[in-house]
């Protein structure tokens, strides 16, 4: 009876395993026939009822059935896995003859494009590029620049104060001060970077903007050196046909001080919408370094003199590309930025 039962189990298992359509179904059949509560196990539990002569024969047959079913399960599992892999490869097949998709190539932001050009101009004139902290001390941002606590010039720079003596820098001039403290003349540097002022956001103002300030300190530096340097800078930037003019101005940290204008590169000085009909465009502020500022940094104003200047990067970028609203430069709209 047990022999016939074992043969029936093998025949049934062979048939069902061959018809299984997934590895999950094969696993279910393994549990059904070979599991702890499976049909083969149930047969083996009845071997105690057999005579001593029948037990070895039935036991050997049971082992053959177990090995046969195990082999069938392994073979069918491998077949199903290979079929699944083949179907997946066919589904994921790539047609290498199709044209490829060109990856999107990034561009440098208009700020970085123009800043790189400005750096190249000044590096070509022997300047070094230096940087400094954006969170600055009042001592470096104002006091060392000849603007003590009560100085009215502080009122024109709406400052973000963190504490009474710590602030977000309103200019990159503190980098010049730190350089003069740590380096003996001759000094020839530009200081580009972000600055912060509490301005309302509109087409021409932002609480965050960029400045490029320059400083030269050496023996026998005169206003003529300042004019020659800035005129060369403007001509390198806008062409040899550009003219410049200087108008008297006042800055606490330079004396004498001036505003520099350049002839309108769009109309050639005849007057247009860009220059508001004046033929001139205000471009930067400049002047000879105030003797008090040199003294504050431990430089003898009787031996050394210098000049400084500062220009807004946003203004240069907007004029370069004809942009009439500086907010466009900060919105990260790819439709706008792709134009440059």
JSON list of N, CA and C in Angstrom, two decimals, residues 138-168:
[
{"chain": "A", "resi": 138, "resn": "UNK", "atom": "N", "xyz": [31.75, 95.60, 13.02]},
{"chain": "A", "resi": 138, "resn": "UNK", "atom": "CA", "xyz": [31.54, 97.03, 12.82]},
{"chain": "A", "resi": 138, "resn": "UNK", "atom": "C", "xyz": [32.88, 97.75, 12.71]},
{"chain": "A", "resi": 139, "resn": "UNK", "atom": "N", "xyz": [33.86, 97.26, 13.43]},
{"chain": "A", "resi": 139, "resn": "UNK", "atom": "CA", "xyz": [35.19, 97.85, 13.44]},
{"chain": "A", "resi": 139, "resn": "UNK", "atom": "C", "xyz": [35.78, 97.92, 12.03]},
{"chain": "A", "resi": 140, "resn": "UNK", "atom": "N", "xyz": [35.63, 96.82, 11.26]},
{"chain": "A", "resi": 140, "resn": "UNK", "atom": "CA", "xyz": [36.19, 96.79, 9.91]},
{"chain": "A", "resi": 140, "resn": "UNK", "atom": "C", "xyz": [35.25, 97.41, 8.87]},
{"chain": "A", "resi": 141, "resn": "UNK", "atom": "N", "xyz": [33.96, 97.28, 9.07]},
{"chain": "A", "resi": 141, "resn": "UNK", "atom": "CA", "xyz": [33.01, 97.76, 8.08]},
{"chain": "A", "resi": 141, "resn": "UNK", "atom": "C", "xyz": [32.84, 99.27, 8.11]},
{"chain": "A", "resi": 142, "resn": "UNK", "atom": "N", "xyz": [33.01, 99.88, 9.29]},
{"chain": "A", "resi": 142, "resn": "UNK", "atom": "CA", "xyz": [32.79, 101.32, 9.41]},
{"chain": "A", "resi": 142, "resn": "UNK", "atom": "C", "xyz": [33.96, 102.06, 10.07]},
{"chain": "A", "resi": 143, "resn": "UNK", "atom": "N", "xyz": [34.32, 101.70, 11.28]},
{"chain": "A", "resi": 143, "resn": "UNK", "atom": "CA", "xyz": [35.26, 102.51, 12.06]},
{"chain": "A", "resi": 143, "resn": "UNK", "atom": "C", "xyz": [36.61, 102.67, 11.39]},
{"chain": "A", "resi": 144, "resn": "UNK", "atom": "N", "xyz": [37.17, 101.57, 10.89]},
{"chain": "A", "resi": 144, "resn": "UNK", "atom": "CA", "xyz": [38.48, 101.65, 10.23]},
{"chain": "A", "resi": 144, "resn": "UNK", "atom": "C", "xyz": [38.42, 102.43, 8.92]},
{"chain": "A", "resi": 145, "resn": "UNK", "atom": "N", "xyz": [37.21, 102.62, 8.40]},
{"chain": "A", "resi": 145, "resn": "UNK", "atom": "CA", "xyz": [37.02, 103.36, 7.15]},
{"chain": "A", "resi": 145, "resn": "UNK", "atom": "C", "xyz": [36.63, 104.82, 7.41]},
{"chain": "A", "resi": 146, "resn": "UNK", "atom": "N", "xyz": [37.02, 105.31, 8.58]},
{"chain": "A", "resi": 146, "resn": "UNK", "atom": "CA", "xyz": [36.81, 106.71, 8.93]},
{"chain": "A", "resi": 146, "resn": "UNK", "atom": "C", "xyz": [35.34, 107.04, 9.14]},
{"chain": "A", "resi": 147, "resn": "UNK", "atom": "N", "xyz": [34.58, 106.04, 9.63]},
{"chain": "A", "resi": 147, "resn": "UNK", "atom": "CA", "xyz": [33.16, 106.26, 9.93]},
{"chain": "A", "resi": 147, "resn": "UNK", "atom": "C", "xyz": [32.89, 105.80, 11.36]},
{"chain": "A", "resi": 148, "resn": "UNK", "atom": "N", "xyz": [33.16, 106.62, 12.36]},
{"chain": "A", "resi": 148, "resn": "UNK", "atom": "CA", "xyz": [32.89, 106.24, 13.76]},
{"chain": "A", "resi": 148, "resn": "UNK", "atom": "C", "xyz": [31.39, 106.10, 14.01]},
{"chain": "A", "resi": 149, "resn": "UNK", "atom": "N", "xyz": [31.03, 105.72, 15.23]},
{"chain": "A", "resi": 149, "resn": "UNK", "atom": "CA", "xyz": [29.64, 105.42, 15.56]},
{"chain": "A", "resi": 149, "resn": "UNK", "atom": "C", "xyz": [28.67, 106.54, 15.21]},
{"chain": "A", "resi": 150, "resn": "UNK", "atom": "N", "xyz": [29.10, 107.78, 15.38]},
{"chain": "A", "resi": 150, "resn": "UNK", "atom": "CA", "xyz": [28.20, 108.92, 15.18]},
{"chain": "A", "resi": 150, "resn": "UNK", "atom": "C", "xyz": [28.24, 109.48, 13.75]},
{"chain": "A", "resi": 151, "resn": "UNK", "atom": "N", "xyz": [28.97, 108.85, 12.85]},
{"chain": "A", "resi": 151, "resn": "UNK", "atom": "CA", "xyz": [29.16, 109.42, 11.52]},
{"chain": "A", "resi": 151, "resn": "UNK", "atom": "C", "xyz": [27.86, 109.34, 10.71]},
{"chain": "A", "resi": 152, "resn": "UNK", "atom": "N", "xyz": [27.44, 110.43, 10.09]},
{"chain": "A", "resi": 152, "resn": "UNK", "atom": "CA", "xyz": [26.17, 110.43, 9.35]},
{"chain": "A", "resi": 152, "resn": "UNK", "atom": "C", "xyz": [26.17, 109.51, 8.14]},
{"chain": "A", "resi": 153, "resn": "UNK", "atom": "N", "xyz": [27.34, 109.15, 7.61]},
{"chain": "A", "resi": 153, "resn": "UNK", "atom": "CA", "xyz": [27.39, 108.28, 6.43]},
{"chain": "A", "resi": 153, "resn": "UNK", "atom": "C", "xyz": [26.81, 106.91, 6.74]},
{"chain": "A", "resi": 154, "resn": "UNK", "atom": "N", "xyz": [26.80, 106.52, 8.01]},
{"chain": "A", "resi": 154, "resn": "UNK", "atom": "CA", "xyz": [26.22, 105.23, 8.36]},
{"chain": "A", "resi": 154, "resn": "UNK", "atom": "C", "xyz": [24.72, 105.20, 8.05]},
{"chain": "A", "resi": 155, "resn": "UNK", "atom": "N", "xyz": [24.07, 106.35, 8.12]},
{"chain": "A", "resi": 155, "resn": "UNK", "atom": "CA", "xyz": [22.63, 106.41, 7.90]},
{"chain": "A", "resi": 155, "resn": "UNK", "atom": "C", "xyz": [22.26, 106.10, 6.45]},
{"chain": "A", "resi": 156, "resn": "UNK", "atom": "N", "xyz": [23.21, 106.30, 5.52]},
{"chain": "A", "resi": 156, "resn": "UNK", "atom": "CA", "xyz": [22.92, 106.07, 4.11]},
{"chain": "A", "resi": 156, "resn": "UNK", "atom": "C", "xyz": [23.05, 104.59, 3.75]},
{"chain": "A", "resi": 157, "resn": "UNK", "atom": "N", "xyz": [23.55, 103.79, 4.68]},
{"chain": "A", "resi": 157, "resn": "UNK", "atom": "CA", "xyz": [23.69, 102.35, 4.45]},
{"chain": "A", "resi": 157, "resn": "UNK", "atom": "C", "xyz": [22.83, 101.61, 5.47]},
{"chain": "A", "resi": 158, "resn": "UNK", "atom": "N", "xyz": [21.62, 101.25, 5.07]},
{"chain": "A", "resi": 158, "resn": "UNK", "atom": "CA", "xyz": [20.70, 100.55, 5.97]},
{"chain": "A", "resi": 158, "resn": "UNK", "atom": "C", "xyz": [21.25, 99.16, 6.25]},
{"chain": "A", "resi": 159, "resn": "UNK", "atom": "N", "xyz": [21.82, 99.00, 7.43]},
{"chain": "A", "resi": 159, "resn": "UNK", "atom": "CA", "xyz": [22.66, 97.84, 7.73]},
{"chain": "A", "resi": 159, "resn": "UNK", "atom": "C", "xyz": [21.88, 96.75, 8.46]},
{"chain": "A", "resi": 160, "resn": "UNK", "atom": "N", "xyz": [22.20, 95.49, 8.12]},
{"chain": "A", "resi": 160, "resn": "UNK", "atom": "CA", "xyz": [21.68, 94.35, 8.86]},
{"chain": "A", "resi": 160, "resn": "UNK", "atom": "C", "xyz": [22.63, 94.06, 10.03]},
{"chain": "A", "resi": 161, "resn": "UNK", "atom": "N", "xyz": [22.23, 94.48, 11.23]},
{"chain": "A", "resi": 161, "resn": "UNK", "atom": "CA", "xyz": [23.04, 94.21, 12.42]},
{"chain": "A", "resi": 161, "resn": "UNK", "atom": "C", "xyz": [22.62, 92.89, 13.04]},
{"chain": "A", "resi": 162, "resn": "UNK", "atom": "N", "xyz": [23.61, 92.08, 13.40]},
{"chain": "A", "resi": 162, "resn": "UNK", "atom": "CA", "xyz": [23.36, 90.83, 14.13]},
{"chain": "A", "resi": 162, "resn": "UNK", "atom": "C", "xyz": [23.45, 91.10, 15.62]},
{"chain": "A", "resi": 163, "resn": "UNK", "atom": "N", "xyz": [24.51, 91.79, 16.03]},
{"chain": "A", "resi": 163, "resn": "UNK", "atom": "CA", "xyz": [24.64, 92.35, 17.38]},
{"chain": "A", "resi": 163, "resn": "UNK", "atom": "C", "xyz": [25.08, 93.79, 17.20]},
{"chain": "A", "resi": 164, "resn": "UNK", "atom": "N", "xyz": [25.38, 94.45, 18.28]},
{"chain": "A", "resi": 164, "resn": "UNK", "atom": "CA", "xyz": [25.80, 95.85, 18.19]},
{"chain": "A", "resi": 164, "resn": "UNK", "atom": "C", "xyz": [27.09, 96.00, 17.39]},
{"chain": "A", "resi": 165, "resn": "UNK", "atom": "N", "xyz": [27.94, 94.98, 17.43]},
{"chain": "A", "resi": 165, "resn": "UNK", "atom": "CA", "xyz": [29.25, 95.07, 16.79]},
{"chain": "A", "resi": 165, "resn": "UNK", "atom": "C", "xyz": [29.46, 94.06, 15.67]},
{"chain": "A", "resi": 166, "resn": "UNK", "atom": "N", "xyz": [28.43, 93.26, 15.35]},
{"chain": "A", "resi": 166, "resn": "UNK", "atom": "CA", "xyz": [28.54, 92.28, 14.27]},
{"chain": "A", "resi": 166, "resn": "UNK", "atom": "C", "xyz": [27.42, 92.52, 13.27]},
{"chain": "A", "resi": 167, "resn": "UNK", "atom": "N", "xyz": [27.75, 92.50, 11.99]},
{"chain": "A", "resi": 167, "resn": "UNK", "atom": "CA", "xyz": [26.78, 92.86, 10.95]},
{"chain": "A", "resi": 167, "resn": "UNK", "atom": "C", "xyz": [27.08, 92.11, 9.66]},
{"chain": "A", "resi": 168, "resn": "UNK", "atom": "N", "xyz": [26.14, 92.16, 8.73]},
{"chain": "A", "resi": 168, "resn": "UNK", "atom": "CA", "xyz": [26.41, 91.71, 7.37]},
{"chain": "A", "resi": 168, "resn": "UNK", "atom": "C", "xyz": [27.05, 92.87, 6.63]}
]
